[in-house]
């Protein structure tokens, strides 16, 4: 319902005001201290895979500057910080003997955070699979990975769960699987829908296996996957378009969320996949594993919504025509054959990368998760990627403040509605490497002086949004 600001419940005292990052996008030091090579280290070196061929070899050098970065987090007043662990720092070859230097790095980072009372939220997997496992058995296409991923996660639980209370199992399985195996825009660059659904099922098993191991091990704390969920709207009340909206959400969202939260695939999607001979092999033992890996919370990564019309087209081009250049209006219309065509929403603005800006969409996402699964939600990503300008040591980013403020107001409204939200991690804390969009698409509260062509000084500068979020946290959200 429509609520006035004065009618909103205050944020709970325990609300985790946070911000987020991922190892490959910030750390750099890609070959230091025995770190192994990941599939991203390899993929970005192939020409034309990323904007201006950018890579994360140095990224924003967080590996060497983490103390400076954590001090900035403390100055901002963060209550939580979500980061990911690079699997290939812990197991350079994906398995075998753990690398002490890798464990030490994250141990120091966790201690540094705790020294400032910042709650670490640890993502176990944010896309940087050890290349060795890709080479040995095809990574996510082999069931062997279930065991290796579980062993890797268990080492992390054993080493850090005395200090870590929140764990994210897989980050955006829907994104790394569809981009990696259908669109070919992420490693391993495959375009094959049958292989995609098979790899996706294995990733589901790995996710459930790690959650099961966490629960069985009796570790304290909570665990859940982070999922990139943007609700879909029907373009209008034409029943065909409303049906297209339902089909789109089942195929693009509930196909994952249902498995996480209930251990079962949505029947409607599976039936279609079986007809098309695209369904993964799901055994009785698989069903049991999925049912025994139900998370404590759903991690929500929310950026935008989609608006759809029905599609009558038969074939899929496999070309999403994404705008990775930051030139507004250059993305192509996406169409899922016989399901839906993605169209512009006349009510909503878009960013320079053609991402729709829709604060109410996050409330709709939260409400949907609550009514469908009744699980608490930890917002693990939300933010605005835009050009920022450093002038005389300052960065004025009122657009980012407006974006974050409106989304947080809708989150507060969703909580007032009855959704259980544990916390909010903006994307991102410092500027960082955007996987396919280089360094010019900036998300941080902290500007980092580097671009696609030069590492420059890598100095950090606080943006206006830094001071704004500082006030929001100081007042526990009253300032919103
Ligand atoms: C999510 C990823 C993040 C981050 C973010 C912004 O999908 O989990 O790692 O990159 O999106 O996306 P982009 O960098 O493409 O703008």
CSV table of N, CA and C in Angstrom, one decimal, residues 146 204-217 223 258-264 284-296:
chain,number,residue,atom,x,y,z
A,146,UNK,N,31.3,-30.6,-7.3
A,146,UNK,CA,30.5,-30.6,-6.1
A,146,UNK,C,31.4,-30.9,-4.9
A,204,UNK,N,23.6,-26.0,-8.8
A,204,UNK,CA,22.6,-26.1,-7.8
A,204,UNK,C,23.0,-27.2,-6.7
A,205,UNK,N,23.6,-28.3,-7.2
A,205,UNK,CA,24.0,-29.4,-6.3
A,205,UNK,C,25.2,-28.9,-5.5
A,206,UNK,N,26.1,-28.1,-6.1
A,206,UNK,CA,27.2,-27.6,-5.3
A,206,UNK,C,26.8,-26.6,-4.2
A,207,UNK,N,25.8,-25.8,-4.6
A,207,UNK,CA,25.3,-24.8,-3.7
A,207,UNK,C,24.6,-25.6,-2.5
A,208,UNK,N,23.8,-26.5,-2.8
A,208,UNK,CA,23.1,-27.3,-1.7
A,208,UNK,C,24.1,-28.0,-0.9
A,209,UNK,N,25.1,-28.6,-1.5
A,209,UNK,CA,26.1,-29.4,-0.8
A,209,UNK,C,26.9,-28.6,0.2
A,210,UNK,N,27.2,-27.3,-0.2
A,210,UNK,CA,27.9,-26.4,0.8
A,210,UNK,C,27.0,-26.0,1.9
A,211,UNK,N,25.8,-25.7,1.6
A,211,UNK,CA,24.9,-25.3,2.7
A,211,UNK,C,24.6,-26.5,3.7
A,212,UNK,N,24.5,-27.7,3.1
A,212,UNK,CA,24.3,-28.9,3.9
A,212,UNK,C,25.6,-29.1,4.8
A,213,UNK,N,26.7,-28.9,4.2
A,213,UNK,CA,28.0,-29.1,5.0
A,213,UNK,C,28.1,-28.1,6.1
A,214,UNK,N,27.6,-26.9,5.9
A,214,UNK,CA,27.6,-25.8,6.9
A,214,UNK,C,26.7,-26.2,8.0
A,215,UNK,N,25.6,-26.7,7.7
A,215,UNK,CA,24.6,-27.0,8.8
A,215,UNK,C,25.1,-28.2,9.5
A,216,UNK,N,25.5,-29.2,8.8
A,216,UNK,CA,26.0,-30.5,9.4
A,216,UNK,C,27.2,-30.2,10.3
A,217,UNK,N,28.0,-29.3,9.9
A,217,UNK,CA,29.2,-29.0,10.7
A,217,UNK,C,28.9,-28.2,12.0
A,223,UNK,N,23.8,-18.8,6.3
A,223,UNK,CA,24.3,-19.0,5.0
A,223,UNK,C,23.2,-18.9,4.0
A,258,UNK,N,13.3,-21.0,-6.6
A,258,UNK,CA,12.5,-22.2,-6.1
A,258,UNK,C,13.4,-23.3,-5.6
A,259,UNK,N,14.5,-23.6,-6.4
A,259,UNK,CA,15.4,-24.6,-6.1
A,259,UNK,C,16.1,-24.3,-4.8
A,260,UNK,N,16.5,-23.1,-4.6
A,260,UNK,CA,17.2,-22.7,-3.4
A,260,UNK,C,16.3,-22.9,-2.2
A,261,UNK,N,15.1,-22.3,-2.3
A,261,UNK,CA,14.2,-22.2,-1.2
A,261,UNK,C,13.4,-23.4,-0.9
A,262,UNK,N,13.1,-24.2,-1.9
A,262,UNK,CA,12.2,-25.4,-1.7
A,262,UNK,C,12.9,-26.7,-2.1
A,263,UNK,N,14.0,-26.6,-2.8
A,263,UNK,CA,14.7,-27.8,-3.3
A,263,UNK,C,14.0,-28.4,-4.5
A,264,UNK,N,13.1,-27.7,-5.1
A,264,UNK,CA,12.4,-28.2,-6.3
A,264,UNK,C,12.4,-27.2,-7.5
A,284,UNK,N,17.3,-39.1,-8.2
A,284,UNK,CA,16.6,-39.2,-6.8
A,284,UNK,C,17.6,-38.6,-5.8
A,285,UNK,N,18.9,-39.0,-5.9
A,285,UNK,CA,19.9,-38.5,-4.9
A,285,UNK,C,20.0,-37.0,-5.0
A,286,UNK,N,20.0,-36.5,-6.3
A,286,UNK,CA,20.0,-35.0,-6.5
A,286,UNK,C,18.9,-34.3,-5.7
A,287,UNK,N,17.7,-34.9,-5.9
A,287,UNK,CA,16.5,-34.3,-5.3
A,287,UNK,C,16.7,-34.2,-3.8
A,288,UNK,N,17.3,-35.3,-3.2
A,288,UNK,CA,17.5,-35.3,-1.8
A,288,UNK,C,18.5,-34.2,-1.4
A,289,UNK,N,19.6,-34.2,-2.1
A,289,UNK,CA,20.6,-33.2,-1.8
A,289,UNK,C,20.0,-31.8,-1.9
A,290,UNK,N,19.3,-31.5,-2.9
A,290,UNK,CA,18.7,-30.1,-3.1
A,290,UNK,C,17.8,-29.8,-1.9
A,291,UNK,N,17.0,-30.8,-1.5
A,291,UNK,CA,16.1,-30.6,-0.3
A,291,UNK,C,16.8,-30.4,1.0
A,292,UNK,N,18.1,-30.9,1.1
A,292,UNK,CA,18.8,-30.8,2.3
A,292,UNK,C,19.7,-29.6,2.4
A,293,UNK,N,19.7,-28.7,1.3
A,293,UNK,CA,20.5,-27.5,1.3
A,293,UNK,C,19.7,-26.2,1.3
A,294,UNK,N,18.7,-26.2,2.1
A,294,UNK,CA,17.9,-24.9,2.1
A,294,UNK,C,18.6,-23.8,2.9
A,295,UNK,N,18.7,-22.6,2.3
A,295,UNK,CA,19.5,-21.6,3.0
A,295,UNK,C,18.7,-20.9,4.2
A,296,UNK,N,19.5,-20.2,5.0
A,296,UNK,CA,18.9,-19.4,6.1
A,296,UNK,C,18.3,-18.1,5.6
